[in-house]
PDB file of N, CA and C in Angstrom:
ATOM      1  N   MET A   1      57.484  98.210 154.864  1.00  0.00           N
ATOM      2  CA  MET A   1      58.550  99.187 154.775  1.00  0.00           C
ATOM      3  C   MET A   1      57.942 100.533 154.383  1.00  0.00           C
ATOM      4  N   ASN A   2      58.375 101.568 155.029  1.00  0.00           N
ATOM      5  CA  ASN A   2      57.835 102.884 154.697  1.00  0.00           C
ATOM      6  C   ASN A   2      58.636 103.528 153.564  1.00  0.00           C
ATOM      7  N   LEU A   3      58.094 104.582 153.012  1.00  0.00           N
ATOM      8  CA  LEU A   3      58.700 105.243 151.861  1.00  0.00           C
ATOM      9  C   LEU A   3      60.094 105.765 152.180  1.00  0.00           C
ATOM     10  N   GLU A   4      60.269 106.350 153.345  1.00  0.00           N
ATOM     11  CA  GLU A   4      61.574 106.907 153.707  1.00  0.00           C
ATOM     12  C   GLU A   4      62.644 105.816 153.759  1.00  0.00           C
ATOM     13  N   LYS A   5      62.331 104.689 154.357  1.00  0.00           N
ATOM     14  CA  LYS A   5      63.273 103.569 154.440  1.00  0.00           C
ATOM     15  C   LYS A   5      63.590 103.039 153.039  1.00  0.00           C
ATOM     16  N   PHE A   6      62.565 102.868 152.229  1.00  0.00           N
ATOM     17  CA  PHE A   6      62.754 102.410 150.854  1.00  0.00           C
ATOM     18  C   PHE A   6      63.662 103.378 150.101  1.00  0.00           C
ATOM     19  N   ARG A   7      63.339 104.653 150.181  1.00  0.00           N
ATOM     20  CA  ARG A   7      64.123 105.674 149.484  1.00  0.00           C
ATOM     21  C   ARG A   7      65.578 105.649 149.942  1.00  0.00           C
ATOM     22  N   ASN A   8      65.812 105.567 151.242  1.00  0.00           N
ATOM     23  CA  ASN A   8      67.180 105.523 151.758  1.00  0.00           C
ATOM     24  C   ASN A   8      67.938 104.311 151.243  1.00  0.00           C
ATOM     25  N   ASP A   9      67.287 103.154 151.246  1.00  0.00           N
ATOM     26  CA  ASP A   9      67.932 101.926 150.769  1.00  0.00           C
ATOM     27  C   ASP A   9      68.273 102.019 149.283  1.00  0.00           C
ATOM     28  N   VAL A  10      67.361 102.552 148.509  1.00  0.00           N
ATOM     29  CA  VAL A  10      67.581 102.668 147.069  1.00  0.00           C
ATOM     30  C   VAL A  10      68.692 103.682 146.776  1.00  0.00           C
ATOM     31  N   TYR A  11      68.702 104.794 147.483  1.00  0.00           N
ATOM     32  CA  TYR A  11      69.765 105.786 147.299  1.00  0.00           C
ATOM     33  C   TYR A  11      71.121 105.210 147.700  1.00  0.00           C
ATOM     34  N   GLU A  12      71.163 104.469 148.789  1.00  0.00           N
ATOM     35  CA  GLU A  12      72.413 103.858 149.238  1.00  0.00           C
ATOM     36  C   GLU A  12      72.939 102.867 148.196  1.00  0.00           C
ATOM     37  N   MET A  13      72.064 102.049 147.656  1.00  0.00           N
ATOM     38  CA  MET A  13      72.487 101.089 146.638  1.00  0.00           C
ATOM     39  C   MET A  13      72.963 101.806 145.378  1.00  0.00           C
ATOM     40  N   CYS A  14      72.277 102.863 144.983  1.00  0.00           N
ATOM     41  CA  CYS A  14      72.699 103.624 143.807  1.00  0.00           C
ATOM     42  C   CYS A  14      74.077 104.247 144.011  1.00  0.00           C
ATOM     43  N   ALA A  15      74.349 104.708 145.207  1.00  0.00           N
ATOM     44  CA  ALA A  15      75.664 105.278 145.497  1.00  0.00           C
ATOM     45  C   ALA A  15      76.753 104.221 145.315  1.00  0.00           C
ATOM     46  N   LYS A  16      76.489 103.017 145.771  1.00  0.00           N
ATOM     47  CA  LYS A  16      77.465 101.931 145.616  1.00  0.00           C
ATOM     48  C   LYS A  16      77.617 101.537 144.152  1.00  0.00           C
ATOM     49  N   LEU A  17      76.510 101.414 143.450  1.00  0.00           N
ATOM     50  CA  LEU A  17      76.549 100.984 142.053  1.00  0.00           C
ATOM     51  C   LEU A  17      77.126 102.058 141.135  1.00  0.00           C
ATOM     52  N   SER A  18      76.971 103.311 141.489  1.00  0.00           N
ATOM     53  CA  SER A  18      77.472 104.411 140.663  1.00  0.00           C
ATOM     54  C   SER A  18      78.983 104.364 140.497  1.00  0.00           C
ATOM     55  N   LYS A  19      79.658 103.740 141.429  1.00  0.00           N
ATOM     56  CA  LYS A  19      81.120 103.617 141.345  1.00  0.00           C
ATOM     57  C   LYS A  19      81.542 102.789 140.136  1.00  0.00           C
ATOM     58  N   HIS A  20      80.620 102.003 139.592  1.00  0.00           N
ATOM     59  CA  HIS A  20      80.916 101.139 138.452  1.00  0.00           C
ATOM     60  C   HIS A  20      80.499 101.770 137.121  1.00  0.00           C
ATOM     61  N   LEU A  21      80.054 103.018 137.168  1.00  0.00           N
ATOM     62  CA  LEU A  21      79.586 103.694 135.959  1.00  0.00           C
ATOM     63  C   LEU A  21      80.467 104.891 135.629  1.00  0.00           C
ATOM     64  N   LYS A  22      80.452 105.271 134.356  1.00  0.00           N
ATOM     65  CA  LYS A  22      81.108 106.506 133.951  1.00  0.00           C
ATOM     66  C   LYS A  22      80.304 107.663 134.522  1.00  0.00           C
ATOM     67  N   GLU A  23      80.975 108.785 134.703  1.00  0.00           N
ATOM     68  CA  GLU A  23      80.328 109.938 135.337  1.00  0.00           C
ATOM     69  C   GLU A  23      79.045 110.359 134.615  1.00  0.00           C
ATOM     70  N   ASN A  24      79.053 110.334 133.281  1.00  0.00           N
ATOM     71  CA  ASN A  24      77.859 110.773 132.541  1.00  0.00           C
ATOM     72  C   ASN A  24      76.738 109.736 132.561  1.00  0.00           C
ATOM     73  N   ASP A  25      76.999 108.525 133.055  1.00  0.00           N
ATOM     74  CA  ASP A  25      75.967 107.489 133.142  1.00  0.00           C
ATOM     75  C   ASP A  25      75.273 107.440 134.505  1.00  0.00           C
ATOM     76  N   VAL A  26      75.807 108.132 135.469  1.00  0.00           N
ATOM     77  CA  VAL A  26      75.233 108.112 136.820  1.00  0.00           C
ATOM     78  C   VAL A  26      73.807 108.671 136.813  1.00  0.00           C
ATOM     79  N   ALA A  27      73.566 109.698 136.025  1.00  0.00           N
ATOM     80  CA  ALA A  27      72.218 110.285 135.944  1.00  0.00           C
ATOM     81  C   ALA A  27      71.209 109.283 135.387  1.00  0.00           C
ATOM     82  N   LYS A  28      71.664 108.410 134.505  1.00  0.00           N
ATOM     83  CA  LYS A  28      70.770 107.390 133.940  1.00  0.00           C
ATOM     84  C   LYS A  28      70.314 106.419 135.024  1.00  0.00           C
ATOM     85  N   LEU A  29      71.220 106.079 135.927  1.00  0.00           N
ATOM     86  CA  LEU A  29      70.854 105.216 137.050  1.00  0.00           C
ATOM     87  C   LEU A  29      69.905 105.963 137.989  1.00  0.00           C
ATOM     88  N   GLY A  30      70.129 107.255 138.157  1.00  0.00           N
ATOM     89  CA  GLY A  30      69.225 108.073 138.967  1.00  0.00           C
ATOM     90  C   GLY A  30      67.811 108.091 138.403  1.00  0.00           C
ATOM     91  N   TYR A  31      67.696 108.075 137.088  1.00  0.00           N
ATOM     92  CA  TYR A  31      66.386 108.018 136.436  1.00  0.00           C
ATOM     93  C   TYR A  31      65.674 106.714 136.792  1.00  0.00           C
ATOM     94  N   VAL A  32      66.410 105.609 136.750  1.00  0.00           N
ATOM     95  CA  VAL A  32      65.842 104.306 137.115  1.00  0.00           C
ATOM     96  C   VAL A  32      65.415 104.328 138.580  1.00  0.00           C
ATOM     97  N   ARG A  33      66.267 104.899 139.424  1.00  0.00           N
ATOM     98  CA  ARG A  33      65.954 105.005 140.854  1.00  0.00           C
ATOM     99  C   ARG A  33      64.638 105.740 141.065  1.00  0.00           C
ATOM    100  N   GLN A  34      64.447 106.853 140.374  1.00  0.00           N
ATOM    101  CA  GLN A  34      63.221 107.630 140.531  1.00  0.00           C
ATOM    102  C   GLN A  34      62.002 106.863 140.041  1.00  0.00           C
ATOM    103  N   GLN A  35      62.158 106.119 138.957  1.00  0.00           N
ATOM    104  CA  GLN A  35      61.052 105.293 138.471  1.00  0.00           C
ATOM    105  C   GLN A  35      60.649 104.284 139.543  1.00  0.00           C
ATOM    106  N   LEU A  36      61.627 103.667 140.176  1.00  0.00           N
ATOM    107  CA  LEU A  36      61.342 102.668 141.210  1.00  0.00           C
ATOM    108  C   LEU A  36      60.663 103.294 142.424  1.00  0.00           C
ATOM    109  N   ILE A  37      61.094 104.475 142.806  1.00  0.00           N
ATOM    110  CA  ILE A  37      60.475 105.159 143.945  1.00  0.00           C
ATOM    111  C   ILE A  37      59.010 105.466 143.635  1.00  0.00           C
ATOM    112  N   GLU A  38      58.744 105.936 142.427  1.00  0.00           N
ATOM    113  CA  GLU A  38      57.359 106.221 142.037  1.00  0.00           C
ATOM    114  C   GLU A  38      56.519 104.947 142.018  1.00  0.00           C
ATOM    115  N   MET A  39      57.097 103.861 141.565  1.00  0.00           N
ATOM    116  CA  MET A  39      56.370 102.595 141.540  1.00  0.00           C
ATOM    117  C   MET A  39      56.123 102.076 142.955  1.00  0.00           C
ATOM    118  N   TYR A  40      57.066 102.322 143.854  1.00  0.00           N
ATOM    119  CA  TYR A  40      56.885 101.902 145.245  1.00  0.00           C
ATOM    120  C   TYR A  40      55.717 102.661 145.877  1.00  0.00           C
ATOM    121  N   LYS A  41      55.609 103.940 145.561  1.00  0.00           N
ATOM    122  CA  LYS A  41      54.503 104.743 146.087  1.00  0.00           C
ATOM    123  C   LYS A  41      53.151 104.167 145.674  1.00  0.00           C
ATOM    124  N   LYS A  42      53.116 103.513 144.522  1.00  0.00           N
ATOM    125  CA  LYS A  42      51.883 102.897 144.018  1.00  0.00           C
ATOM    126  C   LYS A  42      51.773 101.433 144.430  1.00  0.00           C
ATOM    127  N   ASN A  43      52.696 100.999 145.275  1.00  0.00           N
ATOM    128  CA  ASN A  43      52.733  99.619 145.771  1.00  0.00           C
ATOM    129  C   ASN A  43      52.903  98.593 144.638  1.00  0.00           C
ATOM    130  N   LEU A  44      53.725  98.944 143.642  1.00  0.00           N
ATOM    131  CA  LEU A  44      53.953  98.063 142.500  1.00  0.00           C
ATOM    132  C   LEU A  44      55.249  97.263 142.608  1.00  0.00           C
ATOM    133  N   VAL A  45      56.177  97.715 143.458  1.00  0.00           N
ATOM    134  CA  VAL A  45      57.448  97.003 143.631  1.00  0.00           C
ATOM    135  C   VAL A  45      57.798  96.924 145.111  1.00  0.00           C
ATOM    136  N   LYS A  46      58.656  95.978 145.427  1.00  0.00           N
ATOM    137  CA  LYS A  46      59.199  95.808 146.781  1.00  0.00           C
ATOM    138  C   LYS A  46      60.695  96.092 146.726  1.00  0.00           C
ATOM    139  N   ILE A  47      61.337  96.135 147.877  1.00  0.00           N
ATOM    140  CA  ILE A  47      62.750  96.490 147.930  1.00  0.00           C
ATOM    141  C   ILE A  47      63.625  95.445 147.247  1.00  0.00           C
ATOM    142  N   ASN A  48      63.358  94.159 147.446  1.00  0.00           N
ATOM    143  CA  ASN A  48      64.224  93.143 146.845  1.00  0.00           C
ATOM    144  C   ASN A  48      64.167  93.215 145.318  1.00  0.00           C
ATOM    145  N   HIS A  49      62.991  93.408 144.776  1.00  0.00           N
ATOM    146  CA  HIS A  49      62.821  93.556 143.329  1.00  0.00           C
ATOM    147  C   HIS A  49      63.554  94.812 142.845  1.00  0.00           C
ATOM    148  N   SER A  50      63.445  95.876 143.588  1.00  0.00           N
ATOM    149  CA  SER A  50      64.042  97.146 143.196  1.00  0.00           C
ATOM    150  C   SER A  50      65.561  97.083 143.198  1.00  0.00           C
ATOM    151  N   ILE A  51      66.135  96.443 144.193  1.00  0.00           N
ATOM    152  CA  ILE A  51      67.594  96.311 144.248  1.00  0.00           C
ATOM    153  C   ILE A  51      68.087  95.494 143.063  1.00  0.00           C
ATOM    154  N   LEU A  52      67.393  94.426 142.751  1.00  0.00           N
ATOM    155  CA  LEU A  52      67.754  93.607 141.593  1.00  0.00           C
ATOM    156  C   LEU A  52      67.644  94.416 140.297  1.00  0.00           C
ATOM    157  N   GLU A  53      66.613  95.218 140.178  1.00  0.00           N
ATOM    158  CA  GLU A  53      66.454  96.085 139.004  1.00  0.00           C
ATOM    159  C   GLU A  53      67.629  97.056 138.889  1.00  0.00           C
ATOM    160  N   LEU A  54      68.055  97.625 140.009  1.00  0.00           N
ATOM    161  CA  LEU A  54      69.175  98.565 139.983  1.00  0.00           C
ATOM    162  C   LEU A  54      70.473  97.885 139.563  1.00  0.00           C
ATOM    163  N   ILE A  55      70.697  96.675 140.047  1.00  0.00           N
ATOM    164  CA  ILE A  55      71.909  95.936 139.678  1.00  0.00           C
ATOM    165  C   ILE A  55      71.901  95.647 138.176  1.00  0.00           C
ATOM    166  N   CYS A  56      70.785  95.161 137.680  1.00  0.00           N
ATOM    167  CA  CYS A  56      70.666  94.869 136.243  1.00  0.00           C
ATOM    168  C   CYS A  56      70.788  96.150 135.416  1.00  0.00           C
ATOM    169  N   ALA A  57      70.155  97.211 135.869  1.00  0.00           N
ATOM    170  CA  ALA A  57      70.209  98.485 135.150  1.00  0.00           C
ATOM    171  C   ALA A  57      71.636  99.005 135.070  1.00  0.00           C
ATOM    172  N   THR A  58      72.389  98.877 136.146  1.00  0.00           N
ATOM    173  CA  THR A  58      73.781  99.327 136.152  1.00  0.00           C
ATOM    174  C   THR A  58      74.578  98.600 135.084  1.00  0.00           C
ATOM    175  N   ASN A  59      74.401  97.304 135.003  1.00  0.00           N
ATOM    176  CA  ASN A  59      75.107  96.511 134.004  1.00  0.00           C
ATOM    177  C   ASN A  59      74.723  96.949 132.592  1.00  0.00           C
ATOM    178  N   LEU A  60      73.443  97.121 132.355  1.00  0.00           N
ATOM    179  CA  LEU A  60      72.983  97.518 131.023  1.00  0.00           C
ATOM    180  C   LEU A  60      73.425  98.936 130.666  1.00  0.00           C
ATOM    181  N   ILE A  61      73.326  99.853 131.609  1.00  0.00           N
ATOM    182  CA  ILE A  61      73.747 101.237 131.375  1.00  0.00           C
ATOM    183  C   ILE A  61      75.233 101.281 131.044  1.00  0.00           C
ATOM    184  N   SER A  62      76.033 100.507 131.752  1.00  0.00           N
ATOM    185  CA  SER A  62      77.481 100.496 131.507  1.00  0.00           C
ATOM    186  C   SER A  62      77.814  99.965 130.115  1.00  0.00           C
ATOM    187  N   ARG A  63      76.890  99.229 129.520  1.00  0.00           N
ATOM    188  CA  ARG A  63      77.080  98.686 128.166  1.00  0.00           C
ATOM    189  C   ARG A  63      76.431  99.566 127.093  1.00  0.00           C
ATOM    190  N   GLY A  64      75.902 100.711 127.516  1.00  0.00           N
ATOM    191  CA  GLY A  64      75.367 101.668 126.560  1.00  0.00           C
ATOM    192  C   GLY A  64      73.876 101.603 126.307  1.00  0.00           C
ATOM    193  N   TYR A  65      73.165 100.799 127.073  1.00  0.00           N
ATOM    194  CA  TYR A  65      71.721 100.673 126.881  1.00  0.00           C
ATOM    195  C   TYR A  65      70.965 101.735 127.669  1.00  0.00           C
ATOM    196  N   LYS A  66      69.778 102.087 127.160  1.00  0.00           N
ATOM    197  CA  LYS A  66      68.856 102.950 127.893  1.00  0.00           C
ATOM    198  C   LYS A  66      67.925 102.030 128.677  1.00  0.00           C
ATOM    199  N   VAL A  67      67.704 102.328 129.933  1.00  0.00           N
ATOM    200  CA  VAL A  67      66.916 101.446 130.795  1.00  0.00           C
ATOM    201  C   VAL A  67      65.677 102.174 131.310  1.00  0.00           C
ATOM    202  N   GLU A  68      64.530 101.507 131.162  1.00  0.00           N
ATOM    203  CA  GLU A  68      63.285 101.958 131.769  1.00  0.00           C
ATOM    204  C   GLU A  68      62.726 100.798 132.573  1.00  0.00           C
ATOM    205  N   VAL A  69      62.216 101.093 133.730  1.00  0.00           N
ATOM    206  CA  VAL A  69      61.731 100.057 134.640  1.00  0.00           C
ATOM    207  C   VAL A  69      60.356  99.562 134.200  1.00  0.00           C
ATOM    208  N   GLU A  70      60.181  98.242 134.214  1.00  0.00           N
ATOM    209  CA  GLU A  70      58.885  97.606 133.951  1.00  0.00           C
ATOM    210  C   GLU A  70      58.230  98.108 132.670  1.00  0.00           C
ATOM    211  N   LYS A  71      59.000  98.205 131.634  1.00  0.00           N
ATOM    212  CA  LYS A  71      58.502  98.670 130.334  1.00  0.00           C
ATOM    213  C   LYS A  71      57.869  97.509 129.582  1.00  0.00           C
ATOM    214  N   ASP A  72      56.661  97.706 129.063  1.00  0.00           N
ATOM    215  CA  ASP A  72      56.021  96.687 128.231  1.00  0.00           C
ATOM    216  C   ASP A  72      56.793  96.556 126.925  1.00  0.00           C
ATOM    217  N   VAL A  73      57.084  95.319 126.540  1.00  0.00           N
ATOM    218  CA  VAL A  73      57.794  95.089 125.290  1.00  0.00           C
ATOM    219  C   VAL A  73      56.908  94.417 124.245  1.00  0.00           C
ATOM    220  N   SER A  74      55.721  94.003 124.648  1.00  0.00           N
ATOM    221  CA  SER A  74      54.771  93.420 123.702  1.00  0.00           C
ATOM    222  C   SER A  74      53.356  93.562 124.257  1.00  0.00           C
ATOM    223  N   ASP A  75      52.397  93.135 123.480  1.00  0.00           N
ATOM    224  CA  ASP A  75      50.995  93.218 123.889  1.00  0.00           C
ATOM    225  C   ASP A  75      50.520  91.978 124.630  1.00  0.00           C
ATOM    226  N   ILE A  76      51.410  91.041 124.830  1.00  0.00           N
ATOM    227  CA  ILE A  76      51.034  89.775 125.481  1.00  0.00           C
ATOM    228  C   ILE A  76      50.805  89.990 126.958  1.00  0.00           C
TER     229      ILE A  76
END
């Protein structure tokens, strides 16, 4: 998949998921989207993983959490 196709798919999914967020939370999902696009450029994620991340992020953002993609939570 090329970058343009990936970007279009991720933007389309974010548009759909944004309908489930408060207006001030949409930018938070956009931040996650940009993180995923940058990771795709480095060949670190695929589209299926990214869509799942966006779905999970939407749920967490709607509950008041801050979301960062692929964040290390321990030294293990």
